[in-house]
């Protein structure tokens, strides 16, 4: 378990370069407005690709963990399903993109970034197999090479004064290389995809069986992306730039959640819920998640102003009032994450789906009201409220189904301390 976690951590660290550090550099060089335009288009492209993602990651991790001998059949069936969904996504984007854009440049940036996100999705798809069969070192090699290439290319472009359109094309080039690397590594380690046994009927059955995962993953990711759309609507491109500059650090802090989730999920899924092994794994998952969340909370709370000064500069000074709330948001996400993993491992996807829908409604109601009064802080507070709601729903659902939550006295005490100290510092 420790070895697998280390490989996943190294793989995730390499992704930090391309998913977090890179965007921080872009924020510094582009300024709030241009960075806001880039992030808004990137967010819309990421939301569109959620249809192609379809929650396949968790579904495959669970299925491969249970049926490792059928990996090529499982992967082949999902590969065809992703191709079908790509066509559907393209049609939907063609039909709806005029609703979001009023000029040709923004449209061009969106379509280019959409292709980049699509290539990333298929590249990540091949890497899922390595996690499922425990070959985390293979994923680490591919992710590291791909991330370094992506990081180096885009940084080279931006420091030489490249404009948004050219930077977007750089995204496509580097992600295409990542896709090729992932595909070739899969063929070398696992073998060829078995698509011949996956008839259209079988693919449709796979889509039907994976629908709860798709809705869960879709709402989860949409939940964490819709904030950018709300900020753009109420506070404009500059507001998006400032907000996303802070969110880049939040995303970096949250990289440990999928590391722990991907390591624990296949192992927990293979255990029966009433066994001692399940209980112990649930406790370890909760404790490790909250430990990371507490460290991140402290960093954002006490070092946020220095991050603004040394990383972003005077144009992003508004971030100083938001860092404490971002720290509390990170902690809250780590609080809810292990409960979601346990629901997935026990096959309770339907509960997660309805919880996500309810949480999204709360966010869509609270965020506009709070942003109109206190600006960007309102968006972050709305996310905290929504995440706390998700945690309570997940926790209650596990208790009602008599599934161990792993949330013991230590976790409860730590949670109370963090929230109490946060409120005290904000008030006094």
CSV table of C-alpha atoms in Angstrom, one decimal:
chain,number,residue,atom,x,y,z
A,1,UNK,CA,0.0,0.0,0.0
A,2,UNK,CA,2.8,2.4,0.9
A,3,UNK,CA,4.7,1.6,-2.3
A,4,UNK,CA,1.6,2.2,-4.4
A,5,UNK,CA,0.8,5.4,-2.7
A,6,UNK,CA,4.4,6.6,-3.3
A,7,UNK,CA,4.1,5.9,-7.0
A,8,UNK,CA,0.7,7.6,-7.2
A,9,UNK,CA,2.1,10.6,-5.3
A,10,UNK,CA,5.0,10.9,-7.7
A,11,UNK,CA,2.7,10.7,-10.7
A,12,UNK,CA,0.4,13.3,-9.1
A,13,UNK,CA,3.4,15.5,-8.4
A,14,UNK,CA,4.3,15.5,-12.1
A,15,UNK,CA,0.8,16.5,-12.9
A,16,UNK,CA,1.1,19.4,-10.5
A,17,UNK,CA,3.5,20.9,-12.9
A,18,UNK,CA,1.1,20.9,-15.8
A,19,UNK,CA,-2.2,21.4,-13.9
A,20,UNK,CA,-1.2,23.8,-11.2
A,21,UNK,CA,2.3,25.3,-11.5
A,22,UNK,CA,1.8,26.0,-15.2
A,23,UNK,CA,-1.5,27.9,-14.6
A,24,UNK,CA,0.1,29.9,-11.8
A,25,UNK,CA,2.9,31.0,-14.2
A,26,UNK,CA,0.2,31.8,-16.8
A,27,UNK,CA,-1.7,33.9,-14.3
A,28,UNK,CA,1.5,35.9,-13.5
A,29,UNK,CA,2.4,36.5,-17.1
A,30,UNK,CA,-1.0,37.0,-18.6
A,31,UNK,CA,-2.6,39.2,-15.9
A,32,UNK,CA,-6.1,38.8,-14.4
A,33,UNK,CA,-8.1,39.6,-17.6
A,34,UNK,CA,-6.4,37.4,-20.2
A,35,UNK,CA,-5.9,34.6,-17.6
A,36,UNK,CA,-9.6,34.8,-16.9
A,37,UNK,CA,-10.4,34.5,-20.6
A,38,UNK,CA,-8.2,31.4,-20.9
A,39,UNK,CA,-9.6,29.8,-17.7
A,40,UNK,CA,-13.2,30.4,-18.7
A,41,UNK,CA,-12.7,28.7,-22.0
A,42,UNK,CA,-10.7,25.9,-20.4
A,43,UNK,CA,-13.5,25.4,-17.9
A,44,UNK,CA,-16.2,25.2,-20.6
A,45,UNK,CA,-14.1,22.7,-22.5
A,46,UNK,CA,-13.5,20.6,-19.4
A,47,UNK,CA,-17.2,20.5,-18.7
A,48,UNK,CA,-18.0,19.4,-22.2
A,49,UNK,CA,-15.5,16.5,-21.9
A,50,UNK,CA,-17.2,15.3,-18.8
A,51,UNK,CA,-19.6,13.5,-21.2
A,52,UNK,CA,-16.7,11.6,-22.6
A,53,UNK,CA,-15.3,10.9,-19.2
A,54,UNK,CA,-18.6,9.4,-18.1
A,55,UNK,CA,-17.2,8.4,-14.7
A,56,UNK,CA,-15.3,5.6,-16.3
A,57,UNK,CA,-12.3,6.0,-13.9
A,58,UNK,CA,-14.0,4.8,-10.8
A,59,UNK,CA,-16.0,2.2,-12.6
A,60,UNK,CA,-12.9,0.7,-14.2
A,61,UNK,CA,-10.9,0.7,-11.0
A,62,UNK,CA,-13.7,-1.1,-9.3
A,63,UNK,CA,-14.3,-3.6,-12.1
A,64,UNK,CA,-10.6,-4.3,-12.8
A,65,UNK,CA,-10.0,-4.8,-9.1
A,66,UNK,CA,-12.6,-7.5,-9.1
A,67,UNK,CA,-12.0,-9.0,-12.5
A,68,UNK,CA,-8.3,-8.4,-13.4
A,69,UNK,CA,-8.2,-11.3,-15.9
A,70,UNK,CA,-10.8,-9.5,-18.0
A,71,UNK,CA,-8.9,-6.2,-18.2
A,72,UNK,CA,-8.6,-6.0,-22.0
A,73,UNK,CA,-12.3,-6.7,-22.5
A,74,UNK,CA,-13.3,-4.1,-19.9
A,75,UNK,CA,-11.0,-1.5,-21.4
A,76,UNK,CA,-12.0,-2.3,-25.0
A,77,UNK,CA,-15.7,-1.9,-24.2
A,78,UNK,CA,-15.2,1.4,-22.4
A,79,UNK,CA,-12.9,2.6,-25.2
A,80,UNK,CA,-15.7,2.2,-27.8
A,81,UNK,CA,-18.1,3.8,-25.4
A,82,UNK,CA,-15.8,6.9,-25.2
A,83,UNK,CA,-15.7,7.1,-29.0
A,84,UNK,CA,-19.5,7.1,-29.2
A,85,UNK,CA,-19.7,9.7,-26.5
A,86,UNK,CA,-17.1,11.9,-28.3
A,87,UNK,CA,-19.4,12.1,-31.3
A,88,UNK,CA,-22.4,13.1,-29.0
A,89,UNK,CA,-20.2,15.7,-27.3
A,90,UNK,CA,-19.2,17.2,-30.6
A,91,UNK,CA,-22.8,17.5,-31.8
A,92,UNK,CA,-23.8,19.1,-28.5
A,93,UNK,CA,-21.0,21.6,-28.6
A,94,UNK,CA,-21.8,22.6,-32.2
A,95,UNK,CA,-25.4,23.2,-31.2
A,96,UNK,CA,-24.7,25.1,-28.0
A,97,UNK,CA,-21.5,27.1,-28.3
A,98,UNK,CA,-23.2,30.1,-29.8
A,99,UNK,CA,-25.0,30.6,-26.5
A,100,UNK,CA,-21.7,31.2,-24.7
A,101,UNK,CA,-19.6,33.2,-27.2
A,102,UNK,CA,-20.0,36.5,-29.1
A,103,UNK,CA,-16.7,36.7,-30.9
A,104,UNK,CA,-14.6,34.4,-33.2
A,105,UNK,CA,-11.5,34.5,-31.0
A,106,UNK,CA,-13.2,33.0,-28.0
A,107,UNK,CA,-14.9,30.4,-30.1
A,108,UNK,CA,-11.5,29.4,-31.6
A,109,UNK,CA,-9.9,29.2,-28.2
A,110,UNK,CA,-12.7,27.0,-26.9
A,111,UNK,CA,-12.6,24.5,-29.7
A,112,UNK,CA,-8.8,24.2,-29.5
A,113,UNK,CA,-8.9,23.7,-25.8
A,114,UNK,CA,-11.7,21.2,-26.2
A,115,UNK,CA,-9.5,19.1,-28.4
A,116,UNK,CA,-6.7,19.3,-25.8
A,117,UNK,CA,-9.1,18.1,-23.1
A,118,UNK,CA,-10.3,15.3,-25.3
A,119,UNK,CA,-6.7,14.1,-25.9
A,120,UNK,CA,-6.0,14.3,-22.1
A,121,UNK,CA,-9.2,12.2,-21.4
A,122,UNK,CA,-8.1,9.4,-23.7
A,123,UNK,CA,-4.5,9.5,-22.4
A,124,UNK,CA,-5.8,9.2,-18.8
A,125,UNK,CA,-8.0,6.4,-19.9
A,126,UNK,CA,-5.1,4.1,-20.8
A,127,UNK,CA,-3.4,5.0,-17.5
A,128,UNK,CA,-6.4,3.7,-15.5
A,129,UNK,CA,-5.4,0.2,-16.4
A,130,UNK,CA,-2.0,0.5,-14.7
A,131,UNK,CA,-3.7,1.6,-11.4
A,132,UNK,CA,-6.2,-1.2,-11.6
A,133,UNK,CA,-3.5,-3.9,-11.9
A,134,UNK,CA,-1.1,-2.3,-9.4
A,135,UNK,CA,1.5,-1.1,-11.9
A,136,UNK,CA,1.6,2.4,-10.6
A,137,UNK,CA,5.2,2.8,-11.8
A,138,UNK,CA,4.1,2.6,-15.4
A,139,UNK,CA,1.6,5.4,-15.0
A,140,UNK,CA,4.3,7.4,-13.2
A,141,UNK,CA,6.6,7.2,-16.2
A,142,UNK,CA,4.0,8.3,-18.7
A,143,UNK,CA,2.6,11.0,-16.5
A,144,UNK,CA,6.0,12.4,-15.7
A,145,UNK,CA,7.2,12.6,-19.3
A,146,UNK,CA,3.9,14.0,-20.6
A,147,UNK,CA,3.7,16.6,-17.8
A,148,UNK,CA,7.3,17.8,-18.2
A,149,UNK,CA,6.8,18.2,-22.0
A,150,UNK,CA,3.5,20.1,-21.5
A,151,UNK,CA,5.0,22.3,-18.8
A,152,UNK,CA,8.1,23.1,-20.8
A,153,UNK,CA,6.4,23.9,-24.1
A,154,UNK,CA,3.7,26.2,-22.6
A,155,UNK,CA,6.2,28.0,-20.3
A,156,UNK,CA,8.5,28.6,-23.3
A,157,UNK,CA,5.7,30.0,-25.3
A,158,UNK,CA,4.3,32.3,-22.6
A,159,UNK,CA,7.7,33.8,-21.6
A,160,UNK,CA,8.3,34.6,-25.3
A,161,UNK,CA,5.1,36.6,-25.4
A,162,UNK,CA,2.8,34.1,-27.2
A,163,UNK,CA,-0.9,35.2,-27.3
A,164,UNK,CA,-3.9,33.1,-26.1
A,165,UNK,CA,-4.6,31.4,-29.4
A,166,UNK,CA,-1.0,30.2,-29.9
A,167,UNK,CA,-0.9,29.0,-26.2
A,168,UNK,CA,-4.0,27.0,-26.8
A,169,UNK,CA,-2.4,25.3,-29.8
A,170,UNK,CA,0.5,24.4,-27.6
A,171,UNK,CA,-1.9,22.6,-25.3
A,172,UNK,CA,-3.1,20.5,-28.2
A,173,UNK,CA,0.4,19.6,-29.3
A,174,UNK,CA,1.7,18.5,-25.9
A,175,UNK,CA,-1.5,16.6,-25.0
A,176,UNK,CA,-1.3,14.7,-28.3
A,177,UNK,CA,2.2,13.5,-27.4
A,178,UNK,CA,0.8,12.4,-24.0
A,179,UNK,CA,-2.0,10.5,-25.6
A,180,UNK,CA,0.5,8.6,-27.9
A,181,UNK,CA,2.8,7.8,-24.9
A,182,UNK,CA,-0.1,6.4,-22.9
A,183,UNK,CA,-1.4,4.3,-25.7
A,184,UNK,CA,2.0,2.8,-26.5
A,185,UNK,CA,2.6,2.1,-22.8
A,186,UNK,CA,-0.7,0.3,-22.5
A,187,UNK,CA,0.0,-1.9,-25.5
A,188,UNK,CA,3.5,-2.8,-24.2
A,189,UNK,CA,2.4,-3.6,-20.6
A,190,UNK,CA,-1.2,-4.8,-20.9
A,191,UNK,CA,-1.7,-5.7,-24.6
A,192,UNK,CA,-4.2,-4.8,-27.3
A,193,UNK,CA,-7.7,-3.6,-26.5
A,194,UNK,CA,-10.3,-6.2,-27.0
A,195,UNK,CA,-12.9,-4.3,-29.0
A,196,UNK,CA,-14.0,-7.2,-31.2
A,197,UNK,CA,-16.1,-8.7,-28.4
A,198,UNK,CA,-17.8,-5.4,-27.6
A,199,UNK,CA,-20.8,-5.2,-29.8
A,200,UNK,CA,-23.0,-2.1,-30.0
A,201,UNK,CA,-25.4,-3.8,-27.6
A,202,UNK,CA,-22.6,-4.6,-25.2
A,203,UNK,CA,-21.4,-1.0,-25.3
A,204,UNK,CA,-24.9,0.3,-24.6
A,205,UNK,CA,-25.2,-2.1,-21.7
A,206,UNK,CA,-21.9,-0.7,-20.4
A,207,UNK,CA,-23.2,2.8,-20.7
A,208,UNK,CA,-26.3,1.8,-18.8
A,209,UNK,CA,-24.4,0.0,-16.1
A,210,UNK,CA,-22.1,2.9,-15.7
A,211,UNK,CA,-24.7,5.6,-15.7
A,212,UNK,CA,-24.6,6.0,-11.8
A,213,UNK,CA,-20.9,6.5,-12.1
A,214,UNK,CA,-21.3,8.9,-14.9
A,215,UNK,CA,-23.9,11.1,-13.1
A,216,UNK,CA,-21.8,11.0,-9.9
A,217,UNK,CA,-18.5,11.9,-11.6
A,218,UNK,CA,-20.3,14.4,-13.8
A,219,UNK,CA,-22.0,16.2,-11.0
A,220,UNK,CA,-18.8,16.0,-8.9
A,221,UNK,CA,-16.7,17.6,-11.6
A,222,UNK,CA,-19.4,20.0,-12.8
A,223,UNK,CA,-19.8,21.0,-9.1
A,224,UNK,CA,-16.1,22.0,-9.0
A,225,UNK,CA,-16.3,23.8,-12.4
A,226,UNK,CA,-19.6,25.7,-12.3
A,227,UNK,CA,-18.1,28.2,-9.9
A,228,UNK,CA,-16.0,29.7,-12.7
A,229,UNK,CA,-19.1,30.2,-14.9
A,230,UNK,CA,-20.9,31.9,-12.0
A,231,UNK,CA,-18.0,34.2,-11.3
A,232,UNK,CA,-17.7,35.1,-15.0
A,233,UNK,CA,-21.4,36.0,-15.1
A,234,UNK,CA,-21.4,38.1,-11.9
A,235,UNK,CA,-17.8,39.5,-11.8
A,236,UNK,CA,-16.5,39.3,-15.3
A,237,UNK,CA,-13.2,38.0,-16.9
A,238,UNK,CA,-11.0,39.8,-14.4
A,239,UNK,CA,-12.9,38.3,-11.5
A,240,UNK,CA,-12.4,34.8,-13.0
A,241,UNK,CA,-8.7,35.5,-13.3
A,242,UNK,CA,-8.3,36.5,-9.7
A,243,UNK,CA,-10.5,33.7,-8.5
A,244,UNK,CA,-8.8,31.0,-10.6
A,245,UNK,CA,-5.4,32.2,-9.5
A,246,UNK,CA,-6.4,31.2,-5.9
A,247,UNK,CA,-8.1,28.0,-7.1
A,248,UNK,CA,-4.9,26.9,-8.8
A,249,UNK,CA,-3.3,26.5,-5.4
A,250,UNK,CA,-6.5,24.8,-4.1
A,251,UNK,CA,-6.3,22.3,-7.0
A,252,UNK,CA,-2.7,21.7,-6.1
A,253,UNK,CA,-3.6,21.0,-2.5
A,254,UNK,CA,-6.3,18.7,-3.6
A,255,UNK,CA,-4.1,16.5,-5.7
A,256,UNK,CA,-3.5,14.1,-2.7
A,257,UNK,CA,-7.2,13.3,-2.6
A,258,UNK,CA,-7.3,11.3,-5.8
A,259,UNK,CA,-3.9,9.7,-4.9
A,260,UNK,CA,-5.4,8.3,-1.7
A,261,UNK,CA,-8.7,7.5,-3.3
A,262,UNK,CA,-7.2,5.6,-6.2
A,263,UNK,CA,-5.0,3.6,-4.0
A,264,UNK,CA,-7.6,2.7,-1.4
A,265,UNK,CA,-10.6,2.3,-3.7
A,266,UNK,CA,-9.7,-1.0,-5.4
A,267,UNK,CA,-8.5,-2.5,-2.1
A,268,UNK,CA,-11.6,-1.5,-0.1
A,269,UNK,CA,-13.9,-2.6,-2.9
A,270,UNK,CA,-12.5,-6.1,-2.7
A,271,UNK,CA,-13.4,-6.3,1.1
A,272,UNK,CA,-16.8,-7.1,2.5
A,273,UNK,CA,-18.2,-4.1,4.5
A,274,UNK,CA,-18.6,-6.0,7.7
A,275,UNK,CA,-15.0,-7.3,7.9
A,276,UNK,CA,-12.3,-5.9,10.2
A,277,UNK,CA,-10.1,-5.2,7.1
A,278,UNK,CA,-12.7,-2.8,5.7
A,279,UNK,CA,-13.0,-1.0,9.0
A,280,UNK,CA,-9.3,-0.5,9.4
A,281,UNK,CA,-8.9,0.7,5.8
A,282,UNK,CA,-11.7,3.2,6.3
A,283,UNK,CA,-10.1,4.6,9.4
A,284,UNK,CA,-6.7,4.9,7.6
A,285,UNK,CA,-8.3,6.6,4.7
A,286,UNK,CA,-10.1,9.2,6.8
A,287,UNK,CA,-7.1,9.9,9.0
A,288,UNK,CA,-4.7,10.4,6.1
A,289,UNK,CA,-7.2,12.6,4.2
A,290,UNK,CA,-7.8,14.9,7.2
A,291,UNK,CA,-4.1,15.1,8.1
A,292,UNK,CA,-3.4,16.4,4.6
A,293,UNK,CA,-6.4,18.7,4.8
A,294,UNK,CA,-5.3,20.2,8.1
A,295,UNK,CA,-1.8,21.0,6.8
A,296,UNK,CA,-3.2,22.6,3.7
A,297,UNK,CA,-5.6,24.7,5.8
A,298,UNK,CA,-2.7,26.0,7.9
A,299,UNK,CA,-0.6,26.9,4.9
A,300,UNK,CA,-3.4,28.9,3.2
A,301,UNK,CA,-4.5,30.6,6.3
A,302,UNK,CA,-1.1,31.8,7.6
A,303,UNK,CA,0.9,32.1,4.3
A,304,UNK,CA,-1.7,33.2,1.8
A,305,UNK,CA,-0.6,36.9,1.8
A,306,UNK,CA,3.0,35.8,1.0
A,307,UNK,CA,1.8,33.7,-1.8
A,308,UNK,CA,0.1,36.7,-3.4
A,309,UNK,CA,3.1,38.9,-2.9
A,310,UNK,CA,5.8,36.6,-4.2
A,311,UNK,CA,3.9,34.6,-6.8
A,312,UNK,CA,1.2,36.8,-8.4
A,313,UNK,CA,2.0,40.4,-7.7
A,314,UNK,CA,0.0,43.5,-7.0
A,315,UNK,CA,-2.6,42.8,-9.7
A,316,UNK,CA,-3.9,40.0,-7.5
A,317,UNK,CA,-4.0,41.8,-4.2
A,318,UNK,CA,-7.7,41.0,-3.8
A,319,UNK,CA,-6.7,37.4,-3.1
A,320,UNK,CA,-5.4,38.3,0.3
A,321,UNK,CA,-8.9,38.5,1.8
A,322,UNK,CA,-9.9,35.1,0.2
A,323,UNK,CA,-7.0,32.8,1.3
A,324,UNK,CA,-8.5,32.0,4.7
A,325,UNK,CA,-11.7,30.8,3.1
A,326,UNK,CA,-9.8,28.8,0.5
A,327,UNK,CA,-7.9,27.1,3.3
A,328,UNK,CA,-11.2,26.1,5.0
A,329,UNK,CA,-12.6,24.9,1.7
A,330,UNK,CA,-9.6,22.6,1.2
A,331,UNK,CA,-10.1,21.1,4.6
A,332,UNK,CA,-13.8,20.6,4.0
A,333,UNK,CA,-13.2,18.8,0.7
A,334,UNK,CA,-10.8,16.5,2.5
A,335,UNK,CA,-13.4,16.0,5.1
A,336,UNK,CA,-16.0,14.8,2.6
A,337,UNK,CA,-13.7,12.9,0.2
A,338,UNK,CA,-13.2,9.7,2.2
A,339,UNK,CA,-17.0,9.3,2.7
A,340,UNK,CA,-17.5,9.5,-1.0
A,341,UNK,CA,-14.8,6.9,-1.6
A,342,UNK,CA,-16.4,4.5,0.9
A,343,UNK,CA,-19.8,4.9,-0.9
A,344,UNK,CA,-18.2,4.1,-4.2
A,345,UNK,CA,-16.4,1.1,-2.8
A,346,UNK,CA,-19.6,-0.3,-1.4
A,347,UNK,CA,-21.5,0.2,-4.6
A,348,UNK,CA,-23.7,3.0,-3.3
A,349,UNK,CA,-23.4,5.2,-6.3
A,350,UNK,CA,-27.1,6.2,-6.4
A,351,UNK,CA,-26.8,7.9,-3.1
A,352,UNK,CA,-23.8,9.9,-4.3
A,353,UNK,CA,-25.8,11.0,-7.4
A,354,UNK,CA,-28.7,12.4,-5.5
A,355,UNK,CA,-26.4,14.0,-3.0
A,356,UNK,CA,-24.5,15.8,-5.8
A,357,UNK,CA,-27.8,17.0,-7.3
A,358,UNK,CA,-29.0,18.4,-4.0
A,359,UNK,CA,-25.6,20.0,-3.3
A,360,UNK,CA,-25.6,21.6,-6.8
A,361,UNK,CA,-29.0,23.2,-6.1
A,362,UNK,CA,-27.6,24.6,-2.8
A,363,UNK,CA,-24.6,26.0,-4.6
A,364,UNK,CA,-26.7,27.6,-7.4
A,365,UNK,CA,-28.9,29.3,-4.9
A,366,UNK,CA,-26.3,30.4,-2.3
A,367,UNK,CA,-23.4,31.5,-4.6
A,368,UNK,CA,-25.3,34.3,-6.5
A,369,UNK,CA,-26.8,35.7,-3.2
A,370,UNK,CA,-23.4,35.7,-1.4
A,371,UNK,CA,-21.4,37.1,-4.4
A,372,UNK,CA,-23.8,40.0,-4.8
A,373,UNK,CA,-23.0,41.0,-1.2
A,374,UNK,CA,-19.3,40.1,-0.6
A,375,UNK,CA,-17.9,39.3,-4.0
A,376,UNK,CA,-15.4,36.5,-4.5
A,377,UNK,CA,-15.5,35.5,-0.8
A,378,UNK,CA,-19.2,34.7,-1.3
A,379,UNK,CA,-18.3,32.1,-3.9
A,380,UNK,CA,-15.9,30.3,-1.6
A,381,UNK,CA,-18.2,30.4,1.4
A,382,UNK,CA,-21.0,29.0,-0.8
A,383,UNK,CA,-18.7,26.1,-1.8
A,384,UNK,CA,-17.9,25.5,1.9
A,385,UNK,CA,-21.6,25.3,2.8
A,386,UNK,CA,-22.2,22.9,-0.1
A,387,UNK,CA,-19.3,20.6,0.8
A,388,UNK,CA,-20.4,20.4,4.4
A,389,UNK,CA,-23.9,19.4,3.2
A,390,UNK,CA,-22.3,16.7,1.0
A,391,UNK,CA,-20.3,15.4,4.0
A,392,UNK,CA,-23.4,15.1,6.2
A,393,UNK,CA,-25.4,13.3,3.5
A,394,UNK,CA,-22.5,10.9,2.7
A,395,UNK,CA,-21.9,10.2,6.4
A,396,UNK,CA,-25.6,9.7,7.2
A,397,UNK,CA,-26.1,7.4,4.2
A,398,UNK,CA,-23.2,5.2,5.3
A,399,UNK,CA,-24.5,5.0,8.9
A,400,UNK,CA,-28.0,4.1,7.7
A,401,UNK,CA,-26.6,1.3,5.5
A,402,UNK,CA,-24.5,0.1,8.4
A,403,UNK,CA,-21.3,0.7,6.4
A,404,UNK,CA,-18.3,1.7,8.5
A,405,UNK,CA,-17.5,5.4,8.0
A,406,UNK,CA,-14.0,5.4,9.5
A,407,UNK,CA,-14.8,8.8,11.0
A,408,UNK,CA,-13.9,8.3,14.6
A,409,UNK,CA,-13.2,10.5,17.7
A,410,UNK,CA,-9.8,11.7,16.4
A,411,UNK,CA,-11.3,12.9,13.1
A,412,UNK,CA,-14.3,14.6,14.9
A,413,UNK,CA,-12.0,16.4,17.3
A,414,UNK,CA,-9.7,17.6,14.5
A,415,UNK,CA,-12.7,18.9,12.5
A,416,UNK,CA,-14.1,20.8,15.5
A,417,UNK,CA,-10.7,22.4,16.2
A,418,UNK,CA,-10.2,23.5,12.6
A,419,UNK,CA,-13.6,25.1,12.2
A,420,UNK,CA,-13.6,26.7,15.7
A,421,UNK,CA,-10.2,28.2,15.2
A,422,UNK,CA,-11.2,29.4,11.7
A,423,UNK,CA,-14.3,31.2,13.0
A,424,UNK,CA,-12.4,32.7,15.9
A,425,UNK,CA,-9.6,34.1,13.7
A,426,UNK,CA,-12.1,35.5,11.2
A,427,UNK,CA,-14.2,37.2,13.9
A,428,UNK,CA,-11.3,38.5,16.0
